[in-house]
PDB file of C-alpha atoms in Angstrom:
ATOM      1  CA  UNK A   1     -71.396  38.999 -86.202  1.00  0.00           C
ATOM      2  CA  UNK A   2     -68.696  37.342 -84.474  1.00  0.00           C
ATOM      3  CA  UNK A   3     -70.186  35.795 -81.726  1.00  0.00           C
ATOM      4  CA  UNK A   4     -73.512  34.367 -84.189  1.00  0.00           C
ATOM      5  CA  UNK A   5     -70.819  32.422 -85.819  1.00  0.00           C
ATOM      6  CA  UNK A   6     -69.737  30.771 -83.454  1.00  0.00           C
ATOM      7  CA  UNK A   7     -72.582  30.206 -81.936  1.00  0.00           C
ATOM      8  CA  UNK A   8     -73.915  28.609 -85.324  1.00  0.00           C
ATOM      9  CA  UNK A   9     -70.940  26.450 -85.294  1.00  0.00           C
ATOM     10  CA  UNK A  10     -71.253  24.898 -81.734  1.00  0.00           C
ATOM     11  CA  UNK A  11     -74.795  24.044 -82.878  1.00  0.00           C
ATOM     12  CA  UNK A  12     -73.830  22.525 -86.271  1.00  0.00           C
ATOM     13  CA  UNK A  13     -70.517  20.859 -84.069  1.00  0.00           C
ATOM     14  CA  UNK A  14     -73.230  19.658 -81.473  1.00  0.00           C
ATOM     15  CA  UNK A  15     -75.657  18.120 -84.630  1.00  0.00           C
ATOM     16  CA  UNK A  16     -72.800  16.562 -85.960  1.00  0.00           C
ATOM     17  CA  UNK A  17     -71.564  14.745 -82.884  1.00  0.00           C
ATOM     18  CA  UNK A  18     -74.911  13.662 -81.645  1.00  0.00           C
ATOM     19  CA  UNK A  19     -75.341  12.478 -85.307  1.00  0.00           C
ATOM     20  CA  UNK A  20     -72.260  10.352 -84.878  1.00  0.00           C
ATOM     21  CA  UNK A  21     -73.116   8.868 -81.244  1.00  0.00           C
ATOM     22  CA  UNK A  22     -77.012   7.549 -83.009  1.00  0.00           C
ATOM     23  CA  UNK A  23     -74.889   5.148 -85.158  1.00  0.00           C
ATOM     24  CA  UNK A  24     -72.944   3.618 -82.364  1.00  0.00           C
ATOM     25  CA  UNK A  25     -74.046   0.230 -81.399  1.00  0.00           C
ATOM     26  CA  UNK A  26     -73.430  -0.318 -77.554  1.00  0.00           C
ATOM     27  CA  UNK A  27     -71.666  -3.229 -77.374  1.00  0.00           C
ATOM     28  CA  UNK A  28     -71.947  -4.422 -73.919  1.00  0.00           C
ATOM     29  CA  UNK A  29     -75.685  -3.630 -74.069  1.00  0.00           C
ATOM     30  CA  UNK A  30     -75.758  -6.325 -76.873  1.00  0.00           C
ATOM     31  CA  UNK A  31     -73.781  -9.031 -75.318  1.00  0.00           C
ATOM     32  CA  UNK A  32     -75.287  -8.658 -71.877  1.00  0.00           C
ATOM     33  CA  UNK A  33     -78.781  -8.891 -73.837  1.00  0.00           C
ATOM     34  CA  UNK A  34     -76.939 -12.072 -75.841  1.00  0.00           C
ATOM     35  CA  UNK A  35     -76.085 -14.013 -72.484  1.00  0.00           C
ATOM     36  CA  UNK A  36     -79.276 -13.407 -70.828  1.00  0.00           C
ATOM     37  CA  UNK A  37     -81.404 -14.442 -73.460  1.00  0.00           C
ATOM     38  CA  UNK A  38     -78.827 -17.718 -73.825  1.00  0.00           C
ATOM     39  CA  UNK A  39     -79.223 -18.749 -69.890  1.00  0.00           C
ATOM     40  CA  UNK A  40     -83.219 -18.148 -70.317  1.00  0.00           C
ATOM     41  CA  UNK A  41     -83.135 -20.273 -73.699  1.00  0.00           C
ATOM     42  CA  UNK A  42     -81.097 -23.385 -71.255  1.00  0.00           C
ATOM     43  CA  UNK A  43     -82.977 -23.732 -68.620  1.00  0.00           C
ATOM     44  CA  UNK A  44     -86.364 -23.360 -70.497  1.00  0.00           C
ATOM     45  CA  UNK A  45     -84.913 -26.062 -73.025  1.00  0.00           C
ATOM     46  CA  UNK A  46     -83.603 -28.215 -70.235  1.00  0.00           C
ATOM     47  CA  UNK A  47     -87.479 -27.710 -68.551  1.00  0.00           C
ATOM     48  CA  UNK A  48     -89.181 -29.185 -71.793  1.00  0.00           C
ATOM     49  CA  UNK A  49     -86.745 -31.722 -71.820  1.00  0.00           C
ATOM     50  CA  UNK A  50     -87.357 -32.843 -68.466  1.00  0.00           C
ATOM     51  CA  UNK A  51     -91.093 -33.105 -68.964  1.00  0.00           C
ATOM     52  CA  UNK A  52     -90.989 -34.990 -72.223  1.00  0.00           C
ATOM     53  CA  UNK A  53     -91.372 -32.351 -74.984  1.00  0.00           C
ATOM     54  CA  UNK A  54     -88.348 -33.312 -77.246  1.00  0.00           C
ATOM     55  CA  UNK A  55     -88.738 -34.856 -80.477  1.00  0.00           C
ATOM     56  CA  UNK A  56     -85.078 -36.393 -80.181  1.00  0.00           C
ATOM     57  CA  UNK A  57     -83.667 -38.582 -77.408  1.00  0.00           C
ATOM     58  CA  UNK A  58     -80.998 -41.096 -77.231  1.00  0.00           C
ATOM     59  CA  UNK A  59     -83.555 -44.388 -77.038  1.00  0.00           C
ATOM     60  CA  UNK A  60     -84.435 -46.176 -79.898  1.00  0.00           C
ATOM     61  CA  UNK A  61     -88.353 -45.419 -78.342  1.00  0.00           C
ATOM     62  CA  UNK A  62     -88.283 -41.891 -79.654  1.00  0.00           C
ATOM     63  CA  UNK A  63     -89.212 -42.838 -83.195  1.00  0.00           C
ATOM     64  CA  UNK A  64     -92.511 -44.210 -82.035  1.00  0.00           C
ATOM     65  CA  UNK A  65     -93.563 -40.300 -80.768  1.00  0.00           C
ATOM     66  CA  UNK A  66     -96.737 -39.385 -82.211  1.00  0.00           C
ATOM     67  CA  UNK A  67     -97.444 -36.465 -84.464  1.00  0.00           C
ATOM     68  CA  UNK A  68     -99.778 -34.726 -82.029  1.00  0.00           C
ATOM     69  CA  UNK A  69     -96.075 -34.974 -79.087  1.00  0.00           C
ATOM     70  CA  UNK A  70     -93.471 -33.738 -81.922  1.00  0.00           C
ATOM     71  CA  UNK A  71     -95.996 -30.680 -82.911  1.00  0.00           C
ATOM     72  CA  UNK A  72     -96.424 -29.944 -79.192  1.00  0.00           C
ATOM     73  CA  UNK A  73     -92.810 -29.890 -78.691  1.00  0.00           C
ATOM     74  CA  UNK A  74     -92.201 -27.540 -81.546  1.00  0.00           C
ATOM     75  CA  UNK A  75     -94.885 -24.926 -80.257  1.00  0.00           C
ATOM     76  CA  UNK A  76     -93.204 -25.067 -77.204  1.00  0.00           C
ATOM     77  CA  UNK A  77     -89.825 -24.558 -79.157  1.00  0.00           C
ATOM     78  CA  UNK A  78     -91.294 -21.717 -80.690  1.00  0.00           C
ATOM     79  CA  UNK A  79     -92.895 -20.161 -76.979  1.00  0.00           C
ATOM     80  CA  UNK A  80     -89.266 -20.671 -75.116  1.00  0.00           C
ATOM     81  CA  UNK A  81     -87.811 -18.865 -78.220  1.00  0.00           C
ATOM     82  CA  UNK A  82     -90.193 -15.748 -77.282  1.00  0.00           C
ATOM     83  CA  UNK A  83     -89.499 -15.646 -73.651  1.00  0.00           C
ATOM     84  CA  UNK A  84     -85.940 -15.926 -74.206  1.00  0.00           C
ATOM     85  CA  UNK A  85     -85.343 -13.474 -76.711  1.00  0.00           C
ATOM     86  CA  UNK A  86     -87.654 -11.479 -75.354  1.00  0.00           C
ATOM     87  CA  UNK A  87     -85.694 -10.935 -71.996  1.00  0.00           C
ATOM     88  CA  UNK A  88     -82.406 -10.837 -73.904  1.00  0.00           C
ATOM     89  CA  UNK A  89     -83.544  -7.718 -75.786  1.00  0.00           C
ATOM     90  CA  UNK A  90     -85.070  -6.403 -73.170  1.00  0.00           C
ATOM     91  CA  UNK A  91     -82.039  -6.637 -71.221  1.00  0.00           C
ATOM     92  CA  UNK A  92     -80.399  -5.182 -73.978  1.00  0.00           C
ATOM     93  CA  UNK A  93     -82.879  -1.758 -75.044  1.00  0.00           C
ATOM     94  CA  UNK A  94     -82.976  -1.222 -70.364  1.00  0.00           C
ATOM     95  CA  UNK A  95     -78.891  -1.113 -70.701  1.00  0.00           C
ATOM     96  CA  UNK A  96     -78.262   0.897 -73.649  1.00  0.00           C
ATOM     97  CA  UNK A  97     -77.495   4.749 -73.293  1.00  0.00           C
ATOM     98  CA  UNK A  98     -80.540   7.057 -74.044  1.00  0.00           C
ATOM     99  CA  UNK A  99     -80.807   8.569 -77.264  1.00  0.00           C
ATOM    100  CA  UNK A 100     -78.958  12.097 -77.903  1.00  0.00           C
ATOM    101  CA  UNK A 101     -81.559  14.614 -77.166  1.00  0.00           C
ATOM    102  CA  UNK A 102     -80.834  16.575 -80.495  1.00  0.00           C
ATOM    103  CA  UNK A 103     -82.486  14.284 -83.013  1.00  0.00           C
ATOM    104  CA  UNK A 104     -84.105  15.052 -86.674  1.00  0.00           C
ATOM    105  CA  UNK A 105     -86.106  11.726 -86.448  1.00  0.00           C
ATOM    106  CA  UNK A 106     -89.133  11.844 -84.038  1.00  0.00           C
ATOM    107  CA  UNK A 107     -88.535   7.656 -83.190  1.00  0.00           C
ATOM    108  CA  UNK A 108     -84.735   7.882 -83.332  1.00  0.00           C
ATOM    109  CA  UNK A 109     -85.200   6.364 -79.265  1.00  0.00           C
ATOM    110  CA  UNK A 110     -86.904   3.603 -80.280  1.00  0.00           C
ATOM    111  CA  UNK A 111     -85.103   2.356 -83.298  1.00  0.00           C
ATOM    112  CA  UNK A 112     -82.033   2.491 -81.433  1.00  0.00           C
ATOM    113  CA  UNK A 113     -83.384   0.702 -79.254  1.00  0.00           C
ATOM    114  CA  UNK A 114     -84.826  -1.991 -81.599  1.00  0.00           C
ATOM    115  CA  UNK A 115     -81.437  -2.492 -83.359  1.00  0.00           C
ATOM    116  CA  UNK A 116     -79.739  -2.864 -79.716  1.00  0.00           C
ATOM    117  CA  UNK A 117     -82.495  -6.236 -79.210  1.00  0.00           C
ATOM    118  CA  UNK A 118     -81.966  -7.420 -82.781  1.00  0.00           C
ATOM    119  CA  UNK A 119     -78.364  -7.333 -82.557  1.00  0.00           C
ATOM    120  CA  UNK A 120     -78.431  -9.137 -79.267  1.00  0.00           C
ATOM    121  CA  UNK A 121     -80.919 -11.599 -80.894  1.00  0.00           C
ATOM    122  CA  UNK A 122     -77.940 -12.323 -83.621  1.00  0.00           C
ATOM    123  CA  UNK A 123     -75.103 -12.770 -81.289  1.00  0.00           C
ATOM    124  CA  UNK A 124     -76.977 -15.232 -79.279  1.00  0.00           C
ATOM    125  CA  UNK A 125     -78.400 -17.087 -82.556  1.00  0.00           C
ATOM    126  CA  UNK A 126     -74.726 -17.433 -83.568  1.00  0.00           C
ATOM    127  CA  UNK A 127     -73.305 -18.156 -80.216  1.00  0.00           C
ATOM    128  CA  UNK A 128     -76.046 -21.132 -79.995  1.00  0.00           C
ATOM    129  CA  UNK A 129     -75.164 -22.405 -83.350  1.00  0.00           C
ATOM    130  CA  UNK A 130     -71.281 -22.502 -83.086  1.00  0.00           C
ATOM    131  CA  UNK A 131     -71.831 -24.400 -79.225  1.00  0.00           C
ATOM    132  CA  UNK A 132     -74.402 -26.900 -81.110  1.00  0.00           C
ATOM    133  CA  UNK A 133     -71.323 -27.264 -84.135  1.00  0.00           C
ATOM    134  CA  UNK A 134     -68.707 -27.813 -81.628  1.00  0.00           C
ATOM    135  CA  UNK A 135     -70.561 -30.346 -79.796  1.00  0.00           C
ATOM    136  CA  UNK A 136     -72.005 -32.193 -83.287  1.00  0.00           C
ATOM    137  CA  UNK A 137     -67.882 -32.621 -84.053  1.00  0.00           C
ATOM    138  CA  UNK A 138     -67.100 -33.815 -80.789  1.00  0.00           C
ATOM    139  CA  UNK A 139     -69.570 -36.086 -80.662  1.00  0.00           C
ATOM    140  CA  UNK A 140     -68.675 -37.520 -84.011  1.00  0.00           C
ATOM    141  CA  UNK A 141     -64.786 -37.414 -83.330  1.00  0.00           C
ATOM    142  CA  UNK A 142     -65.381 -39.461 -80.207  1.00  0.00           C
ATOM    143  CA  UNK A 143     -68.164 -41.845 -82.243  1.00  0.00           C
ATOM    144  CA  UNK A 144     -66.759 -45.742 -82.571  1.00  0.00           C
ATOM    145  CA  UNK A 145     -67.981 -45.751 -85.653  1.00  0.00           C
ATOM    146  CA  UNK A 146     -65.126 -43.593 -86.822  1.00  0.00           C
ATOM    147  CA  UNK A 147     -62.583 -46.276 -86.297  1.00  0.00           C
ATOM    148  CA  UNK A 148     -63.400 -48.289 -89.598  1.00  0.00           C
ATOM    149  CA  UNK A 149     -64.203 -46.242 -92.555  1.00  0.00           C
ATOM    150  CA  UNK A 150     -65.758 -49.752 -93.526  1.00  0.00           C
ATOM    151  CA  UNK A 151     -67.753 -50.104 -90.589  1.00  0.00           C
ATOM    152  CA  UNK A 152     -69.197 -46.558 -90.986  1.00  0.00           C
ATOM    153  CA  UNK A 153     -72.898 -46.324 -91.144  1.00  0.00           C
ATOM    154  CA  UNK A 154     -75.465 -43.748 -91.369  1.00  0.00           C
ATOM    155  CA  UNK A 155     -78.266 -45.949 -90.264  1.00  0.00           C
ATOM    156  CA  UNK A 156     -76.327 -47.355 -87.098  1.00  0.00           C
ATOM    157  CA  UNK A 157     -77.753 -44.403 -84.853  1.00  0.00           C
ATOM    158  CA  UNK A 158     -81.498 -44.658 -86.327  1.00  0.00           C
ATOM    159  CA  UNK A 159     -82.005 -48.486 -87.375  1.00  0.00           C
ATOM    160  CA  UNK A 160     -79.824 -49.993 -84.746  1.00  0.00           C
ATOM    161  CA  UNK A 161     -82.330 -51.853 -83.087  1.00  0.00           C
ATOM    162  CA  UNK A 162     -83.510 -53.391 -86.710  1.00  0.00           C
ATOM    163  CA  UNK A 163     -80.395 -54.159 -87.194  1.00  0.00           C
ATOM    164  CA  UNK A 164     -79.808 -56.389 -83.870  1.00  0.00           C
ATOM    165  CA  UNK A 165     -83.166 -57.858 -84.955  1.00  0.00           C
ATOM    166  CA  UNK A 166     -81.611 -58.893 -88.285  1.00  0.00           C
ATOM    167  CA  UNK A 167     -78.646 -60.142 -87.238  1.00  0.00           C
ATOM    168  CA  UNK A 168     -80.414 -62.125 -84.148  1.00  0.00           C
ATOM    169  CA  UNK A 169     -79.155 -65.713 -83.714  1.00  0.00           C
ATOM    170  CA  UNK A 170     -79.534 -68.287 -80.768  1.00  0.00           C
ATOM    171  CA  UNK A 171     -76.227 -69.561 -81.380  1.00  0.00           C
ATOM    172  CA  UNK A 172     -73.217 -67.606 -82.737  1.00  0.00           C
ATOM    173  CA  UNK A 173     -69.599 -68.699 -83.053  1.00  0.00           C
ATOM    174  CA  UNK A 174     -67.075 -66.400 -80.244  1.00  0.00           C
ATOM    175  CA  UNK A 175     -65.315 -63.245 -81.491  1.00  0.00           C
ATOM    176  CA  UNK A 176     -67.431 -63.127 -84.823  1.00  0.00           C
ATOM    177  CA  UNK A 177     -67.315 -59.257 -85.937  1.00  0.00           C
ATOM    178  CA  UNK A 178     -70.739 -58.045 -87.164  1.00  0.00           C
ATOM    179  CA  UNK A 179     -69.845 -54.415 -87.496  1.00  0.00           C
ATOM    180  CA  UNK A 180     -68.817 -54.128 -91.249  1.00  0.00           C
ATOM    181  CA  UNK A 181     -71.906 -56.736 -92.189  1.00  0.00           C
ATOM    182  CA  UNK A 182     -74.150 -54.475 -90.002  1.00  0.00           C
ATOM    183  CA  UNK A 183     -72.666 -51.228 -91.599  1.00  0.00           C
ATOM    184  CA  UNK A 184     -73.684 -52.952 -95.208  1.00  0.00           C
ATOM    185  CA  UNK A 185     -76.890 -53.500 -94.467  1.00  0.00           C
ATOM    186  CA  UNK A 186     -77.890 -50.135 -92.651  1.00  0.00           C
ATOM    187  CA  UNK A 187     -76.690 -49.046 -95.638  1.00  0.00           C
ATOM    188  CA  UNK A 188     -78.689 -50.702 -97.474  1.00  0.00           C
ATOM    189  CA  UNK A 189     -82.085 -50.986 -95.222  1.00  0.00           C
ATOM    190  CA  UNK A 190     -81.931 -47.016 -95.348  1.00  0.00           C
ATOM    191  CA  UNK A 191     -83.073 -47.225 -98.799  1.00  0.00           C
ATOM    192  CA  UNK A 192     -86.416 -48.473 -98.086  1.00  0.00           C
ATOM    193  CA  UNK A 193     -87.902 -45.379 -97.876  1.00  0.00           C
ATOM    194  CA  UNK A 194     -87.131 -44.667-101.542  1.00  0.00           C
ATOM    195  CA  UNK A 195     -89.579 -44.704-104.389  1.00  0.00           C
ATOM    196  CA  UNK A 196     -88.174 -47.304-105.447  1.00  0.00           C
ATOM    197  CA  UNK A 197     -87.543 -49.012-102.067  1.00  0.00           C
ATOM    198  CA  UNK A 198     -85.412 -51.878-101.694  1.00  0.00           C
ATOM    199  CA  UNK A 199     -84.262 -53.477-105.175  1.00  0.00           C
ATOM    200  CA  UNK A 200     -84.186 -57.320-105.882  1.00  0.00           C
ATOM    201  CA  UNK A 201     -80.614 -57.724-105.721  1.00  0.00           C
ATOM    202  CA  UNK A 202     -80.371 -55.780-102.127  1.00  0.00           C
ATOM    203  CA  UNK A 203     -83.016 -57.933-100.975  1.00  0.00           C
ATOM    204  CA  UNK A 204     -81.140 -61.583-102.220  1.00  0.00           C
ATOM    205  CA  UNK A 205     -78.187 -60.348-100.404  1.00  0.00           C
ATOM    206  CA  UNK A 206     -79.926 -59.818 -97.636  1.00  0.00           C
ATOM    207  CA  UNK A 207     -81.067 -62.937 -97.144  1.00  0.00           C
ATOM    208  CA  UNK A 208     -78.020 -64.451 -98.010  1.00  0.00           C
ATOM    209  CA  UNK A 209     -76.389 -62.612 -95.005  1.00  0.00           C
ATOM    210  CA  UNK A 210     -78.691 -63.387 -92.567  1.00  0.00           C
ATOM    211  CA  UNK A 211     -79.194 -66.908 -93.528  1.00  0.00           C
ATOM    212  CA  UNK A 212     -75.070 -66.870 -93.108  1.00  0.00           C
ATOM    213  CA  UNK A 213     -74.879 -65.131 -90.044  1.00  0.00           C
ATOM    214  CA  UNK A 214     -77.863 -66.598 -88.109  1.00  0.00           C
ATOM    215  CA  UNK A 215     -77.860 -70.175 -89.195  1.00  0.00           C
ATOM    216  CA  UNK A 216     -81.801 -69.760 -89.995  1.00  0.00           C
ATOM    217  CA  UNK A 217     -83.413 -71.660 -92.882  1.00  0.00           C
ATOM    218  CA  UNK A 218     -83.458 -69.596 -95.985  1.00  0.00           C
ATOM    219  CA  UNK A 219     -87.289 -69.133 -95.742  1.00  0.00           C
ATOM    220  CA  UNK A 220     -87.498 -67.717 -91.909  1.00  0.00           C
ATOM    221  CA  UNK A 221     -84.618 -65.263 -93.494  1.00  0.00           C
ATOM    222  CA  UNK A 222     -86.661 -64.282 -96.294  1.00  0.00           C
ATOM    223  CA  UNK A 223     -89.655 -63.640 -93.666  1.00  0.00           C
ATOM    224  CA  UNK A 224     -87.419 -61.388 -91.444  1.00  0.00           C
ATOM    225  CA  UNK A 225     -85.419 -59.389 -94.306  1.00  0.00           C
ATOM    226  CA  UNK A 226     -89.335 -58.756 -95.830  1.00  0.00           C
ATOM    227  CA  UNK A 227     -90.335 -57.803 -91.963  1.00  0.00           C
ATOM    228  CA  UNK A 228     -87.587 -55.400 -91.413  1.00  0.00           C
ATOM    229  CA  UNK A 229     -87.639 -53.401 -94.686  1.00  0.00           C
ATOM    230  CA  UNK A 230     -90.966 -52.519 -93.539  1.00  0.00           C
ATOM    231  CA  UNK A 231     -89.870 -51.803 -89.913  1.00  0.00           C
ATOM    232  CA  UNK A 232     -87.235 -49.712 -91.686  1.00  0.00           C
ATOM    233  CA  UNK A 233     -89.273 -48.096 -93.580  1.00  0.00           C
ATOM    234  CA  UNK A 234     -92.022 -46.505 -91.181  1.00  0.00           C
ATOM    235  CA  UNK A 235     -88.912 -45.789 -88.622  1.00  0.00           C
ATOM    236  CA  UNK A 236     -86.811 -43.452 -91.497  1.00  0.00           C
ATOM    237  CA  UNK A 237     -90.579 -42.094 -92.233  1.00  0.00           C
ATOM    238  CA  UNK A 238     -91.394 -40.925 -88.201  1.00  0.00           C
ATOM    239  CA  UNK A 239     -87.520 -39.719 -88.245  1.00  0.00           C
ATOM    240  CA  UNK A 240     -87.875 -37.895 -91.234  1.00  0.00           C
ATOM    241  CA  UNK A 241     -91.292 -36.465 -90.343  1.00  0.00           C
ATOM    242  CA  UNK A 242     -89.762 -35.253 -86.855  1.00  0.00           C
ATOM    243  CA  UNK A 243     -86.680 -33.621 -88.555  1.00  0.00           C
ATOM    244  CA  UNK A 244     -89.489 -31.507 -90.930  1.00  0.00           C
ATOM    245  CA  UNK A 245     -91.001 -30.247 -87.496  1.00  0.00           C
ATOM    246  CA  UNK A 246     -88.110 -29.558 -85.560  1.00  0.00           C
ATOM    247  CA  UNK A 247     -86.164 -27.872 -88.925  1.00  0.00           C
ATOM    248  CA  UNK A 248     -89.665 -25.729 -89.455  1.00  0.00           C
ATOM    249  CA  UNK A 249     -90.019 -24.748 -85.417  1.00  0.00           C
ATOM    250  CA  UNK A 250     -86.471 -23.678 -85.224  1.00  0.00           C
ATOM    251  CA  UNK A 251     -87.075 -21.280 -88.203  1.00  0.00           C
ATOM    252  CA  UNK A 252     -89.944 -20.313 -87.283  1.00  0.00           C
ATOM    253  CA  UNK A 253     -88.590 -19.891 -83.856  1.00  0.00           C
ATOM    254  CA  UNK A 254     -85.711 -17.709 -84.989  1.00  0.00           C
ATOM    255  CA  UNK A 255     -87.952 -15.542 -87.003  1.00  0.00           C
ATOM    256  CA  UNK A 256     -90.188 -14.593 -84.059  1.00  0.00           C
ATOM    257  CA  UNK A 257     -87.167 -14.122 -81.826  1.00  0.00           C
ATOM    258  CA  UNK A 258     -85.776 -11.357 -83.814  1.00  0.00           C
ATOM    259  CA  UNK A 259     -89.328  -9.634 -83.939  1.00  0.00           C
ATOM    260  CA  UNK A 260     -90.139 -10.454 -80.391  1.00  0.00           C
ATOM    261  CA  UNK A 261     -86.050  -9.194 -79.808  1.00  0.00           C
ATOM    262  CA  UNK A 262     -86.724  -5.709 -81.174  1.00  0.00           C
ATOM    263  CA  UNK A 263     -90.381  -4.984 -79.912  1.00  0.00           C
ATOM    264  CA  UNK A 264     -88.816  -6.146 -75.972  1.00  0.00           C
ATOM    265  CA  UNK A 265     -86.431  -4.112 -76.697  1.00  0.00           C
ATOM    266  CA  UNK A 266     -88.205  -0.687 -77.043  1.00  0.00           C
ATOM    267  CA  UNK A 267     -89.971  -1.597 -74.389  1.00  0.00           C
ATOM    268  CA  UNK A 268     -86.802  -1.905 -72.289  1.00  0.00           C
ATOM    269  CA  UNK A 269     -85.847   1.686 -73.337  1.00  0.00           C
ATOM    270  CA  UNK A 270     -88.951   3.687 -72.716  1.00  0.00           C
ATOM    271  CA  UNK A 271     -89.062   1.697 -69.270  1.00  0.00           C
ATOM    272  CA  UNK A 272     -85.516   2.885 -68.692  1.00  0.00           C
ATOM    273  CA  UNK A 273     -87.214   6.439 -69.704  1.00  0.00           C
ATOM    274  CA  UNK A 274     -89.996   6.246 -67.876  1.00  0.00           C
ATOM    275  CA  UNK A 275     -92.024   6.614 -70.917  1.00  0.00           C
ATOM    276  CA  UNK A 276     -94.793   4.827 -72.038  1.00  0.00           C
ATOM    277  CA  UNK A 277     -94.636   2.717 -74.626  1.00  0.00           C
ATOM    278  CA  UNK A 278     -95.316   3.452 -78.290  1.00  0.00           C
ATOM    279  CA  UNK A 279     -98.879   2.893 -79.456  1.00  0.00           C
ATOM    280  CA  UNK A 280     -97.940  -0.417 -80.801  1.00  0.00           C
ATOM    281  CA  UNK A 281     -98.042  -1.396 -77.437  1.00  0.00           C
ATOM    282  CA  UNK A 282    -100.250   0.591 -75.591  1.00  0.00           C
ATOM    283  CA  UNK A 283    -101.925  -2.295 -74.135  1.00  0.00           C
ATOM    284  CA  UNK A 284     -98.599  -2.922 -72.202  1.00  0.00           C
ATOM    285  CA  UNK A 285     -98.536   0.336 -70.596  1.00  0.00           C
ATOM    286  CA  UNK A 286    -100.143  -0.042 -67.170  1.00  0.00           C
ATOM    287  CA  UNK A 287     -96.116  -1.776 -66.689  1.00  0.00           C
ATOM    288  CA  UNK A 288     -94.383   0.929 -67.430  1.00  0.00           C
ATOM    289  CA  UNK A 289     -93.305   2.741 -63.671  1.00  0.00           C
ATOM    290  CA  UNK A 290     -94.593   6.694 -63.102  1.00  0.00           C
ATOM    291  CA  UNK A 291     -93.416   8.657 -65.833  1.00  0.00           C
ATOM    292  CA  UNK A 292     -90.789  11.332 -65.456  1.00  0.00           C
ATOM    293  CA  UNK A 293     -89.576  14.841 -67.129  1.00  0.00           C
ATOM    294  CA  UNK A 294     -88.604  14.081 -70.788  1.00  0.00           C
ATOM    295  CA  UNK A 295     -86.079  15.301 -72.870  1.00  0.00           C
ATOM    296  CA  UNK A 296     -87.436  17.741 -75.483  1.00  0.00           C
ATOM    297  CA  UNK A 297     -85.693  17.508 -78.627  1.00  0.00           C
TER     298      UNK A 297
END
């Protein structure tokens, strides 16, 4: 009687401990899955950059990209989002410890597997996102346009070559300062793509300031101010258009990651088994290396 007892408590002491090692999340497993997919994500990012798929670049020329470039460069946003994620959480399931062998749940393996490659997907999400926020507040700390709270402009970055075509002049006096009349009328230029568009009053001014600035005739100012709204206006429509597709690609992106995290993931651990995969992927399986003895639970 004795010795069933303690045999039944070893067994329930066993139960309980492998219970307790199922719920830990491998840490190192999850950052070494993070980095991996990080350094895949650069240099496939850095690739499409070098071969023109970008919807953003620091020339004023960028605007001018055509739908049919800023969709291609989103699919491809979305494809180097797969392959990086994908080898992250692979990285991460083919590192992780095997599940315990005593198990009540028949695909205990492979969801601890999964939440290995979604965990690693988050970490390097958030690790992207705070480099891209520290780099977005240098940037602006270090931006010229901070030194004038007057001088500040939204539009500077994305209407600056309307605005040198505004403010063009054959002859100017020395040392005049266009930055704060500039600033006013990005300001004012980036409402042309309102519903309302450009009031009355805007528009007078505008002329006014060119005509003051330039030295043309007050007609030829009228003619440009009229020219440039509409300049403004199709160049804060492209920009706007191109934010819609890059904001939907990275979601999209992100989304597919995490799936594409957890499913490369199991597939990590049954390789690190030498198991096939689950039936899910059974079309995958001629990758998986000779099987060997399994544990039976």
């Amino acid at each position: 009687m004795t010795m069933e007892t303690l045999i039944r408590e070893d067994i329930v002491e066993g139960g309980g401990v492998a219970a307790d090692e199922r719920r830990i999340i491998q840490w190192s497993s999850v950052i070494a899955g993070a980095l991996a997919a990080g350094a895949m994500s650069f240099i496939l990012v850095g690739f499409g950059v070098a071969v023109g798929l970008g919807v953003s670049s620091a020339s004023p020329t960028w605007r001018d990209a055509s739908a049919a470039l800023a969709l291609l460069s989103g699919l491809y946003l979305i494809i180097q989002a797969i392959i990086s994620f994908g080898f992250g959480g692979y990285i991460a399931g083919r590192t992780t410890r095997p599940a315990p062998a005593v198990t009540t749940i028949e695909d205990e393996g492979e969801r601890r597997d999964g939440l290995h490659g979604l965990m690693s997907w988050a970490l390097a999400v958030l690790l992207g996102a705070a480099l891209l926020a520290m780099l977005g507040a240098a940037a602006i700390d270090r931006s010229p346009m901070r030194s004038s709270a007057s001088s500040t402009s939204a539009a500077e970055p994305l209407l600056s070559y309307e605005l040198d075509k505004l403010f063009r002049a054959a002859r100017r006096p020395p040392n005049t300062d266009l930055r704060e009349p500039r600033a006013e009328a990005g300001r004012i230029l980036m409402t042309a793509s309102s519903h309302s568009g450009v009031s009355t009053d805007d528009r007078a001014y505008l002329v006014q300031q060119v005509a003051a600035l330039t030295g043309l005739a007050a007609p030829e100012s009228e003619r440009r101010v009229d020219t440039l709204i509409a300049d403004s206006r199709t160049a804060i429509n492209r920009a706007r258009r191109n934010s819609i597709i890059v904001a939907f690609s990275v979601a999209a992106a992100t989304l597919i990651g995490a799936a594409v995290a957890w499913a490369a993931a199991v597939a990590g651990g049954r390789h690190r088994d030498g198991a096939p995969l689950p039936n899910w992927m059974a079309s995958s399986n001629r990758f998986h290396r000779s099987p060997r003895a399994m544990r039976v639970p």
